Amino acid sequence: MADDRPTDPAADVPGDLTNDRPVYVIGAGPGGLAAAAALRERGVRAVVLEKSESVGASWRGHYDRLHLHTTRRLSGLPGLPMPRKFGRWVSRDDVIRYLEKYADFHELELVTGVEVSRIEPAGADWVLHASGGRRLTARAVVVATGYNHTPRLPDLPGRDSYTGELLHASAYRNPAPYAGKDVLVVGVGNTGAEIAADLAEGGAARVRLAVRTVPHIVRRSTAGWPAQRTGILVRRLPVRLVDLAGALMCRISVPDLSAHGLPRPDSGLYSRVRQGAIPVQDVGLIEAVRAGRVEPVAAVESFDDGKVVLTDGSRIAPDTVIAATGYHRALEPLVGHLGVLDDRGRPVVHGGRTPREAPGLYFTGFTNPISGMLREMTLDARKIAKRLSR
């Protein structure tokens, strides 16, 4: 008689660790791999579930030009430094190579093609509802589904009837398809700023950058000193003090672009960070704006047939609109019923802490501190492993 019971994907992967009830790690990006490696090092069996067919799925979808804004030496995950040959600022492709090597080096139990749709408590354990009708039981769960999970397009009037080309930045790869075209980039975070510079350098006929909130712009490195190290040093200092120091440094190292439509922000750098707005690290935007190759314009208010209406009342007709408007964490279907998310859909705790309402449920990779996201994932991984190995 056939056995039609749902199978445990972990049973398909050999493992020599002794724990009968594994810790399931959801997501095989850097956060999930780091957590699994740190747990394995402490003798805790961890099984990584990944809905795609390979590690680092979100990294594979980023634009070609992308490099880490954090240094190679401060971006390695637990137990395996990034190779020196990758250079100081590691490329997207080298990050992917590193993640593949990382999973192999640590001999992680990795199961691909399995998507977890919902997590529920079951006494002291957790039950994961996964694709294929699977119901998996875990002693603890680490959620590492990624900061850049679901592309977010602005829900502006007229968007659904807009006849021009509109795409999210997640679909952008390189400037080749836009050579000779008029392109509007919406959003001036790190992604929007870099895509705008990439288009200007890659032959777009005109590049405009729609700015809703003027960003803080910092040099990625000043006299050899990376901005990341400054972020590490000041992270625990009083906000007002860091705001004052940041304003002074920006005036010294970043030219005033007010005449070009990009004035200095009127709020403090660290105050904005605490609200979730990371400074823009300059990888070509400053020079492109000064040279007129990237034109800052007002924010987008609506779409009207083939035109884009800006908040200053002007109407423009670019060939393409690229929305660098961020991502949703999309955690609500997975854990929204557990009361562990804040009003913006972010986990209320991360790292070695678990929500009071859900002991045994951990989150990593959902913060973006000025000290570096990969560095934060490493710290989270070690705290989670320490907690679960007790």
PDB file of C-alpha atoms in Angstrom, residues 97-379:
ATOM      1  CA  ARG A  97      30.171  32.762  -6.103  1.00  0.00           C
ATOM      2  CA  TYR A  98      30.944  33.312  -2.448  1.00  0.00           C
ATOM      3  CA  LEU A  99      27.487  32.176  -1.303  1.00  0.00           C
ATOM      4  CA  GLU A 100      27.736  29.021  -3.425  1.00  0.00           C
ATOM      5  CA  LYS A 101      31.164  28.270  -1.970  1.00  0.00           C
ATOM      6  CA  TYR A 102      29.923  29.063   1.534  1.00  0.00           C
ATOM      7  CA  ALA A 103      27.145  26.466   1.403  1.00  0.00           C
ATOM      8  CA  ASP A 104      29.574  23.835   0.091  1.00  0.00           C
ATOM      9  CA  PHE A 105      32.374  24.708   2.511  1.00  0.00           C
ATOM     10  CA  HIS A 106      30.121  24.354   5.563  1.00  0.00           C
ATOM     11  CA  GLU A 107      28.363  21.286   4.127  1.00  0.00           C
ATOM     12  CA  LEU A 108      25.004  22.852   4.862  1.00  0.00           C
ATOM     13  CA  GLU A 109      21.798  20.835   4.601  1.00  0.00           C
ATOM     14  CA  LEU A 110      20.107  22.738   1.818  1.00  0.00           C
ATOM     15  CA  VAL A 111      16.787  21.803   0.223  1.00  0.00           C
ATOM     16  CA  THR A 112      15.759  23.862  -2.804  1.00  0.00           C
ATOM     17  CA  GLY A 113      12.393  24.141  -4.511  1.00  0.00           C
ATOM     18  CA  VAL A 114      10.497  24.172  -1.210  1.00  0.00           C
ATOM     19  CA  GLU A 115       8.437  27.240  -0.298  1.00  0.00           C
ATOM     20  CA  VAL A 116       7.104  27.728   3.225  1.00  0.00           C
ATOM     21  CA  SER A 117       3.750  29.509   3.224  1.00  0.00           C
ATOM     22  CA  ARG A 118       2.835  29.592   6.923  1.00  0.00           C
ATOM     23  CA  ILE A 119       4.370  28.920  10.333  1.00  0.00           C
ATOM     24  CA  GLU A 120       2.289  27.856  13.325  1.00  0.00           C
ATOM     25  CA  PRO A 121       3.151  26.957  16.921  1.00  0.00           C
ATOM     26  CA  ALA A 122       2.564  23.389  18.072  1.00  0.00           C
ATOM     27  CA  GLY A 123       3.232  23.215  21.787  1.00  0.00           C
ATOM     28  CA  ALA A 124       6.958  23.692  22.273  1.00  0.00           C
ATOM     29  CA  ASP A 125       7.561  23.031  18.564  1.00  0.00           C
ATOM     30  CA  TRP A 126       6.710  24.744  15.304  1.00  0.00           C
ATOM     31  CA  VAL A 127       4.899  23.410  12.252  1.00  0.00           C
ATOM     32  CA  LEU A 128       5.827  24.710   8.820  1.00  0.00           C
ATOM     33  CA  HIS A 129       3.306  24.464   5.982  1.00  0.00           C
ATOM     34  CA  ALA A 130       5.324  24.026   2.801  1.00  0.00           C
ATOM     35  CA  SER A 131       4.807  23.357  -0.887  1.00  0.00           C
ATOM     36  CA  GLY A 132       3.782  19.875  -1.906  1.00  0.00           C
ATOM     37  CA  GLY A 133       1.510  19.536   1.106  1.00  0.00           C
ATOM     38  CA  ARG A 134       4.422  19.163   3.494  1.00  0.00           C
ATOM     39  CA  ARG A 135       4.000  19.759   7.218  1.00  0.00           C
ATOM     40  CA  LEU A 136       7.415  20.029   8.829  1.00  0.00           C
ATOM     41  CA  THR A 137       8.046  20.022  12.567  1.00  0.00           C
ATOM     42  CA  ALA A 138      10.909  22.089  13.994  1.00  0.00           C
ATOM     43  CA  ARG A 139      12.279  22.797  17.458  1.00  0.00           C
ATOM     44  CA  ALA A 140      12.884  26.400  16.267  1.00  0.00           C
ATOM     45  CA  VAL A 141      12.605  28.447  13.081  1.00  0.00           C
ATOM     46  CA  VAL A 142      14.883  31.119  11.631  1.00  0.00           C
ATOM     47  CA  VAL A 143      13.135  33.356   9.099  1.00  0.00           C
ATOM     48  CA  ALA A 144      15.612  34.751   6.570  1.00  0.00           C
ATOM     49  CA  THR A 145      13.426  35.374   3.532  1.00  0.00           C
ATOM     50  CA  GLY A 146      15.200  38.590   2.655  1.00  0.00           C
ATOM     51  CA  TYR A 147      15.065  42.362   2.869  1.00  0.00           C
ATOM     52  CA  ASN A 148      14.384  42.667  -0.877  1.00  0.00           C
ATOM     53  CA  HIS A 149      11.549  40.179  -1.192  1.00  0.00           C
ATOM     54  CA  THR A 150       8.636  41.561  -3.223  1.00  0.00           C
ATOM     55  CA  PRO A 151       9.066  44.578  -5.556  1.00  0.00           C
ATOM     56  CA  ARG A 152       6.950  47.568  -4.572  1.00  0.00           C
ATOM     57  CA  LEU A 153       5.548  49.779  -7.322  1.00  0.00           C
ATOM     58  CA  PRO A 154       4.056  53.141  -6.290  1.00  0.00           C
ATOM     59  CA  ASP A 155       0.268  52.979  -6.276  1.00  0.00           C
ATOM     60  CA  LEU A 156      -0.217  56.368  -7.902  1.00  0.00           C
ATOM     61  CA  PRO A 157      -3.290  57.665  -9.743  1.00  0.00           C
ATOM     62  CA  GLY A 158      -3.332  56.577 -13.378  1.00  0.00           C
ATOM     63  CA  ARG A 159      -0.686  53.894 -12.994  1.00  0.00           C
ATOM     64  CA  ASP A 160      -2.871  51.075 -14.283  1.00  0.00           C
ATOM     65  CA  SER A 161      -3.778  52.993 -17.445  1.00  0.00           C
ATOM     66  CA  TYR A 162      -0.306  54.413 -18.103  1.00  0.00           C
ATOM     67  CA  THR A 163       0.675  53.648 -21.699  1.00  0.00           C
ATOM     68  CA  GLY A 164       4.397  54.226 -21.353  1.00  0.00           C
ATOM     69  CA  GLU A 165       6.988  51.636 -20.347  1.00  0.00           C
ATOM     70  CA  LEU A 166       7.012  51.218 -16.562  1.00  0.00           C
ATOM     71  CA  LEU A 167       9.178  48.704 -14.724  1.00  0.00           C
ATOM     72  CA  HIS A 168      10.489  48.133 -11.232  1.00  0.00           C
ATOM     73  CA  ALA A 169      14.216  48.442 -10.611  1.00  0.00           C
ATOM     74  CA  SER A 170      14.322  44.699  -9.917  1.00  0.00           C
ATOM     75  CA  ALA A 171      13.840  44.171 -13.680  1.00  0.00           C
ATOM     76  CA  TYR A 172      16.750  46.456 -14.628  1.00  0.00           C
ATOM     77  CA  ARG A 173      20.022  44.747 -15.567  1.00  0.00           C
ATOM     78  CA  ASN A 174      22.170  47.187 -17.549  1.00  0.00           C
ATOM     79  CA  PRO A 175      21.833  50.341 -19.677  1.00  0.00           C
ATOM     80  CA  ALA A 176      22.074  48.639 -23.096  1.00  0.00           C
ATOM     81  CA  PRO A 177      18.294  48.488 -23.775  1.00  0.00           C
ATOM     82  CA  TYR A 178      17.967  52.199 -22.945  1.00  0.00           C
ATOM     83  CA  ALA A 179      20.689  53.628 -25.179  1.00  0.00           C
ATOM     84  CA  GLY A 180      19.381  56.742 -26.886  1.00  0.00           C
ATOM     85  CA  LYS A 181      16.216  56.794 -24.761  1.00  0.00           C
ATOM     86  CA  ASP A 182      14.713  59.307 -22.351  1.00  0.00           C
ATOM     87  CA  VAL A 183      14.513  57.585 -18.949  1.00  0.00           C
ATOM     88  CA  LEU A 184      12.969  58.691 -15.661  1.00  0.00           C
ATOM     89  CA  VAL A 185      14.242  56.942 -12.526  1.00  0.00           C
ATOM     90  CA  VAL A 186      11.837  57.250  -9.594  1.00  0.00           C
ATOM     91  CA  GLY A 187      13.446  57.130  -6.152  1.00  0.00           C
ATOM     92  CA  VAL A 188      16.814  58.330  -4.953  1.00  0.00           C
ATOM     93  CA  GLY A 189      17.925  55.586  -2.617  1.00  0.00           C
ATOM     94  CA  ASN A 190      21.126  53.683  -3.335  1.00  0.00           C
ATOM     95  CA  THR A 191      19.488  51.622  -6.087  1.00  0.00           C
ATOM     96  CA  GLY A 192      17.889  54.576  -7.877  1.00  0.00           C
ATOM     97  CA  ALA A 193      21.048  56.679  -7.637  1.00  0.00           C
ATOM     98  CA  GLU A 194      23.233  53.925  -9.043  1.00  0.00           C
ATOM     99  CA  ILE A 195      20.850  53.009 -11.846  1.00  0.00           C
ATOM    100  CA  ALA A 196      20.627  56.681 -12.851  1.00  0.00           C
ATOM    101  CA  ALA A 197      24.433  56.940 -12.980  1.00  0.00           C
ATOM    102  CA  ASP A 198      24.622  53.651 -14.887  1.00  0.00           C
ATOM    103  CA  LEU A 199      22.139  54.891 -17.503  1.00  0.00           C
ATOM    104  CA  ALA A 200      23.993  58.188 -17.907  1.00  0.00           C
ATOM    105  CA  GLU A 201      27.290  56.389 -18.419  1.00  0.00           C
ATOM    106  CA  GLY A 202      25.703  53.756 -20.660  1.00  0.00           C
ATOM    107  CA  GLY A 203      24.321  55.992 -23.407  1.00  0.00           C
ATOM    108  CA  ALA A 204      20.790  56.995 -22.404  1.00  0.00           C
ATOM    109  CA  ALA A 205      19.838  60.197 -24.231  1.00  0.00           C
ATOM    110  CA  ARG A 206      18.388  61.798 -21.100  1.00  0.00           C
ATOM    111  CA  VAL A 207      18.204  60.663 -17.489  1.00  0.00           C
ATOM    112  CA  ARG A 208      15.971  62.311 -14.913  1.00  0.00           C
ATOM    113  CA  LEU A 209      15.810  61.327 -11.274  1.00  0.00           C
ATOM    114  CA  ALA A 210      12.539  61.949  -9.415  1.00  0.00           C
ATOM    115  CA  VAL A 211      13.260  62.996  -5.819  1.00  0.00           C
ATOM    116  CA  ARG A 212      10.587  62.985  -3.124  1.00  0.00           C
ATOM    117  CA  THR A 213      12.871  63.326  -0.096  1.00  0.00           C
ATOM    118  CA  VAL A 214      16.355  64.756  -0.554  1.00  0.00           C
ATOM    119  CA  PRO A 215      18.848  62.073   0.506  1.00  0.00           C
ATOM    120  CA  HIS A 216      22.021  62.275   2.511  1.00  0.00           C
ATOM    121  CA  ILE A 217      24.903  61.502   0.164  1.00  0.00           C
ATOM    122  CA  VAL A 218      28.175  60.162   1.549  1.00  0.00           C
ATOM    123  CA  ARG A 219      31.409  59.087  -0.056  1.00  0.00           C
ATOM    124  CA  ARG A 220      31.865  55.328  -0.042  1.00  0.00           C
ATOM    125  CA  SER A 221      35.445  55.937   1.036  1.00  0.00           C
ATOM    126  CA  THR A 222      37.331  59.080   2.060  1.00  0.00           C
ATOM    127  CA  ALA A 223      41.133  59.040   1.999  1.00  0.00           C
ATOM    128  CA  GLY A 224      40.964  55.253   2.131  1.00  0.00           C
ATOM    129  CA  TRP A 225      38.637  55.187   5.149  1.00  0.00           C
ATOM    130  CA  PRO A 226      35.354  53.418   4.270  1.00  0.00           C
ATOM    131  CA  ALA A 227      32.035  54.925   5.328  1.00  0.00           C
ATOM    132  CA  GLN A 228      31.126  51.540   6.795  1.00  0.00           C
ATOM    133  CA  ARG A 229      33.808  51.809   9.481  1.00  0.00           C
ATOM    134  CA  THR A 230      32.466  55.206  10.471  1.00  0.00           C
ATOM    135  CA  GLY A 231      29.007  53.647  10.682  1.00  0.00           C
ATOM    136  CA  ILE A 232      30.338  50.977  13.041  1.00  0.00           C
ATOM    137  CA  LEU A 233      32.058  53.535  15.280  1.00  0.00           C
ATOM    138  CA  VAL A 234      29.115  55.920  15.630  1.00  0.00           C
ATOM    139  CA  ARG A 235      26.268  53.425  15.808  1.00  0.00           C
ATOM    140  CA  ARG A 236      25.953  53.546  19.604  1.00  0.00           C
ATOM    141  CA  LEU A 237      26.566  57.286  19.968  1.00  0.00           C
ATOM    142  CA  PRO A 238      23.769  59.807  20.676  1.00  0.00           C
ATOM    143  CA  VAL A 239      21.726  60.602  17.578  1.00  0.00           C
ATOM    144  CA  ARG A 240      22.200  64.369  17.866  1.00  0.00           C
ATOM    145  CA  LEU A 241      25.970  64.029  18.086  1.00  0.00           C
ATOM    146  CA  VAL A 242      26.121  61.817  15.009  1.00  0.00           C
ATOM    147  CA  ASP A 243      23.818  64.198  13.119  1.00  0.00           C
ATOM    148  CA  LEU A 244      26.180  67.112  13.835  1.00  0.00           C
ATOM    149  CA  ALA A 245      29.276  65.119  12.867  1.00  0.00           C
ATOM    150  CA  GLY A 246      27.570  63.822   9.730  1.00  0.00           C
ATOM    151  CA  ALA A 247      26.583  67.323   8.620  1.00  0.00           C
ATOM    152  CA  LEU A 248      30.167  68.516   9.057  1.00  0.00           C
ATOM    153  CA  MET A 249      31.630  65.576   7.122  1.00  0.00           C
ATOM    154  CA  CYS A 250      29.158  65.981   4.277  1.00  0.00           C
ATOM    155  CA  ARG A 251      29.965  69.674   3.906  1.00  0.00           C
ATOM    156  CA  ILE A 252      33.661  68.818   3.707  1.00  0.00           C
ATOM    157  CA  SER A 253      33.470  65.837   1.367  1.00  0.00           C
ATOM    158  CA  VAL A 254      30.298  66.313  -0.712  1.00  0.00           C
ATOM    159  CA  PRO A 255      29.782  69.373  -2.944  1.00  0.00           C
ATOM    160  CA  ASP A 256      26.614  71.451  -2.684  1.00  0.00           C
ATOM    161  CA  LEU A 257      24.361  70.336  -5.522  1.00  0.00           C
ATOM    162  CA  SER A 258      21.569  72.840  -4.830  1.00  0.00           C
ATOM    163  CA  ALA A 259      22.138  74.634  -8.149  1.00  0.00           C
ATOM    164  CA  HIS A 260      21.580  71.314  -9.894  1.00  0.00           C
ATOM    165  CA  GLY A 261      18.289  70.568  -8.126  1.00  0.00           C
ATOM    166  CA  LEU A 262      19.623  68.433  -5.282  1.00  0.00           C
ATOM    167  CA  PRO A 263      19.944  70.599  -2.146  1.00  0.00           C
ATOM    168  CA  ARG A 264      21.376  69.426   1.140  1.00  0.00           C
ATOM    169  CA  PRO A 265      18.788  67.693   3.345  1.00  0.00           C
ATOM    170  CA  ASP A 266      17.349  69.659   6.247  1.00  0.00           C
ATOM    171  CA  SER A 267      17.241  66.700   8.650  1.00  0.00           C
ATOM    172  CA  GLY A 268      20.079  64.876  10.401  1.00  0.00           C
ATOM    173  CA  LEU A 269      21.788  61.905   8.787  1.00  0.00           C
ATOM    174  CA  TYR A 270      21.478  59.551  11.761  1.00  0.00           C
ATOM    175  CA  SER A 271      17.964  60.751  12.567  1.00  0.00           C
ATOM    176  CA  ARG A 272      16.989  59.613   9.084  1.00  0.00           C
ATOM    177  CA  VAL A 273      18.794  56.299   9.536  1.00  0.00           C
ATOM    178  CA  ARG A 274      16.788  55.631  12.687  1.00  0.00           C
ATOM    179  CA  GLN A 275      13.656  56.153  10.587  1.00  0.00           C
ATOM    180  CA  GLY A 276      14.845  53.597   8.046  1.00  0.00           C
ATOM    181  CA  ALA A 277      16.472  55.840   5.412  1.00  0.00           C
ATOM    182  CA  ILE A 278      20.028  54.749   4.628  1.00  0.00           C
ATOM    183  CA  PRO A 279      22.414  57.383   3.170  1.00  0.00           C
ATOM    184  CA  VAL A 280      23.204  57.177  -0.519  1.00  0.00           C
ATOM    185  CA  GLN A 281      26.785  56.075  -1.076  1.00  0.00           C
ATOM    186  CA  ASP A 282      28.209  57.876  -4.071  1.00  0.00           C
ATOM    187  CA  VAL A 283      29.301  55.587  -6.899  1.00  0.00           C
ATOM    188  CA  GLY A 284      28.934  58.136  -9.686  1.00  0.00           C
ATOM    189  CA  LEU A 285      25.812  60.172  -8.895  1.00  0.00           C
ATOM    190  CA  ILE A 286      27.594  63.341  -7.735  1.00  0.00           C
ATOM    191  CA  GLU A 287      29.654  63.700 -10.891  1.00  0.00           C
ATOM    192  CA  ALA A 288      26.688  62.795 -13.111  1.00  0.00           C
ATOM    193  CA  VAL A 289      24.516  65.488 -11.495  1.00  0.00           C
ATOM    194  CA  ARG A 290      27.275  68.120 -11.637  1.00  0.00           C
ATOM    195  CA  ALA A 291      27.846  67.358 -15.319  1.00  0.00           C
ATOM    196  CA  GLY A 292      24.130  67.515 -16.105  1.00  0.00           C
ATOM    197  CA  ARG A 293      23.973  63.893 -17.220  1.00  0.00           C
ATOM    198  CA  VAL A 294      21.456  63.142 -14.444  1.00  0.00           C
ATOM    199  CA  GLU A 295      18.753  65.776 -13.832  1.00  0.00           C
ATOM    200  CA  PRO A 296      16.991  65.752 -10.448  1.00  0.00           C
ATOM    201  CA  VAL A 297      13.289  66.590 -10.806  1.00  0.00           C
ATOM    202  CA  ALA A 298      10.257  66.740  -8.529  1.00  0.00           C
ATOM    203  CA  ALA A 299       8.559  63.598  -7.260  1.00  0.00           C
ATOM    204  CA  VAL A 300       5.973  61.756  -9.343  1.00  0.00           C
ATOM    205  CA  GLU A 301       2.378  62.656  -8.455  1.00  0.00           C
ATOM    206  CA  SER A 302       0.428  60.647 -11.012  1.00  0.00           C
ATOM    207  CA  PHE A 303       0.328  59.141 -14.481  1.00  0.00           C
ATOM    208  CA  ASP A 304      -1.861  60.548 -17.242  1.00  0.00           C
ATOM    209  CA  ASP A 305      -2.032  58.469 -20.408  1.00  0.00           C
ATOM    210  CA  GLY A 306       1.515  58.663 -21.785  1.00  0.00           C
ATOM    211  CA  LYS A 307       2.639  61.461 -19.477  1.00  0.00           C
ATOM    212  CA  VAL A 308       4.123  61.546 -15.998  1.00  0.00           C
ATOM    213  CA  VAL A 309       2.804  64.342 -13.782  1.00  0.00           C
ATOM    214  CA  LEU A 310       5.272  65.689 -11.216  1.00  0.00           C
ATOM    215  CA  THR A 311       4.455  67.372  -7.908  1.00  0.00           C
ATOM    216  CA  ASP A 312       5.621  70.758  -9.224  1.00  0.00           C
ATOM    217  CA  GLY A 313       2.913  70.592 -11.896  1.00  0.00           C
ATOM    218  CA  SER A 314       5.176  69.764 -14.819  1.00  0.00           C
ATOM    219  CA  ARG A 315       4.311  66.952 -17.212  1.00  0.00           C
ATOM    220  CA  ILE A 316       7.002  64.882 -18.889  1.00  0.00           C
ATOM    221  CA  ALA A 317       6.931  62.042 -21.403  1.00  0.00           C
ATOM    222  CA  PRO A 318       9.919  59.746 -20.893  1.00  0.00           C
ATOM    223  CA  ASP A 319      10.299  56.631 -22.990  1.00  0.00           C
ATOM    224  CA  THR A 320      10.771  54.518 -19.868  1.00  0.00           C
ATOM    225  CA  VAL A 321      10.042  54.901 -16.160  1.00  0.00           C
ATOM    226  CA  ILE A 322      12.140  52.795 -13.792  1.00  0.00           C
ATOM    227  CA  ALA A 323      10.703  52.694 -10.268  1.00  0.00           C
ATOM    228  CA  ALA A 324      13.443  52.265  -7.672  1.00  0.00           C
ATOM    229  CA  THR A 325      10.795  52.332  -4.972  1.00  0.00           C
ATOM    230  CA  GLY A 326      11.909  49.503  -2.731  1.00  0.00           C
ATOM    231  CA  TYR A 327      10.462  46.197  -1.663  1.00  0.00           C
ATOM    232  CA  HIS A 328       7.913  44.708   0.682  1.00  0.00           C
ATOM    233  CA  ARG A 329       9.213  42.246   3.285  1.00  0.00           C
ATOM    234  CA  ALA A 330       6.024  40.246   2.547  1.00  0.00           C
ATOM    235  CA  LEU A 331       6.082  38.461   5.914  1.00  0.00           C
ATOM    236  CA  GLU A 332       2.359  38.754   6.627  1.00  0.00           C
ATOM    237  CA  PRO A 333       1.246  35.430   5.058  1.00  0.00           C
ATOM    238  CA  LEU A 334       4.087  33.611   6.785  1.00  0.00           C
ATOM    239  CA  VAL A 335       3.929  35.016  10.331  1.00  0.00           C
ATOM    240  CA  GLY A 336       1.461  37.910  10.328  1.00  0.00           C
ATOM    241  CA  HIS A 337      -1.034  35.934  12.421  1.00  0.00           C
ATOM    242  CA  LEU A 338       1.494  35.534  15.252  1.00  0.00           C
ATOM    243  CA  GLY A 339       1.648  39.193  16.313  1.00  0.00           C
ATOM    244  CA  VAL A 340       5.395  39.411  15.648  1.00  0.00           C
ATOM    245  CA  LEU A 341       5.406  42.250  13.080  1.00  0.00           C
ATOM    246  CA  ASP A 342       5.238  46.005  13.604  1.00  0.00           C
ATOM    247  CA  ASP A 343       2.865  48.344  11.765  1.00  0.00           C
ATOM    248  CA  ARG A 344       5.270  48.470   8.804  1.00  0.00           C
ATOM    249  CA  GLY A 345       5.438  44.701   8.448  1.00  0.00           C
ATOM    250  CA  ARG A 346       8.907  44.338   9.965  1.00  0.00           C
ATOM    251  CA  PRO A 347       9.851  41.847  12.701  1.00  0.00           C
ATOM    252  CA  VAL A 348       9.682  43.426  16.149  1.00  0.00           C
ATOM    253  CA  VAL A 349      12.961  41.721  17.125  1.00  0.00           C
ATOM    254  CA  HIS A 350      15.916  40.179  15.313  1.00  0.00           C
ATOM    255  CA  GLY A 351      19.050  38.182  16.014  1.00  0.00           C
ATOM    256  CA  GLY A 352      19.225  36.254  19.271  1.00  0.00           C
ATOM    257  CA  ARG A 353      15.951  37.648  20.630  1.00  0.00           C
ATOM    258  CA  THR A 354      12.603  36.025  19.980  1.00  0.00           C
ATOM    259  CA  PRO A 355       9.199  37.691  20.237  1.00  0.00           C
ATOM    260  CA  ARG A 356       7.522  37.258  23.586  1.00  0.00           C
ATOM    261  CA  GLU A 357       4.486  35.868  21.786  1.00  0.00           C
ATOM    262  CA  ALA A 358       6.563  33.357  19.799  1.00  0.00           C
ATOM    263  CA  PRO A 359       9.542  31.853  21.641  1.00  0.00           C
ATOM    264  CA  GLY A 360      11.685  29.829  19.269  1.00  0.00           C
ATOM    265  CA  LEU A 361      10.992  32.045  16.259  1.00  0.00           C
ATOM    266  CA  TYR A 362      14.010  34.069  15.068  1.00  0.00           C
ATOM    267  CA  PHE A 363      14.509  36.668  12.343  1.00  0.00           C
ATOM    268  CA  THR A 364      17.629  37.798  10.497  1.00  0.00           C
ATOM    269  CA  GLY A 365      18.307  40.004   7.492  1.00  0.00           C
ATOM    270  CA  PHE A 366      15.465  42.467   7.961  1.00  0.00           C
ATOM    271  CA  THR A 367      17.536  45.427   9.151  1.00  0.00           C
ATOM    272  CA  ASN A 368      19.804  47.650   7.067  1.00  0.00           C
ATOM    273  CA  PRO A 369      22.155  49.417   9.496  1.00  0.00           C
ATOM    274  CA  ILE A 370      24.863  51.880   8.498  1.00  0.00           C
ATOM    275  CA  SER A 371      27.392  49.389   9.869  1.00  0.00           C
ATOM    276  CA  GLY A 372      26.580  46.981   7.011  1.00  0.00           C
ATOM    277  CA  MET A 373      23.842  44.435   6.387  1.00  0.00           C
ATOM    278  CA  LEU A 374      26.146  41.427   5.897  1.00  0.00           C
ATOM    279  CA  ARG A 375      28.024  42.291   9.068  1.00  0.00           C
ATOM    280  CA  GLU A 376      24.702  42.487  10.901  1.00  0.00           C
ATOM    281  CA  MET A 377      23.730  39.056   9.563  1.00  0.00           C
ATOM    282  CA  THR A 378      26.969  37.616  10.911  1.00  0.00           C
ATOM    283  CA  LEU A 379      26.270  39.065  14.357  1.00  0.00           C
TER     284      LEU A 379
END
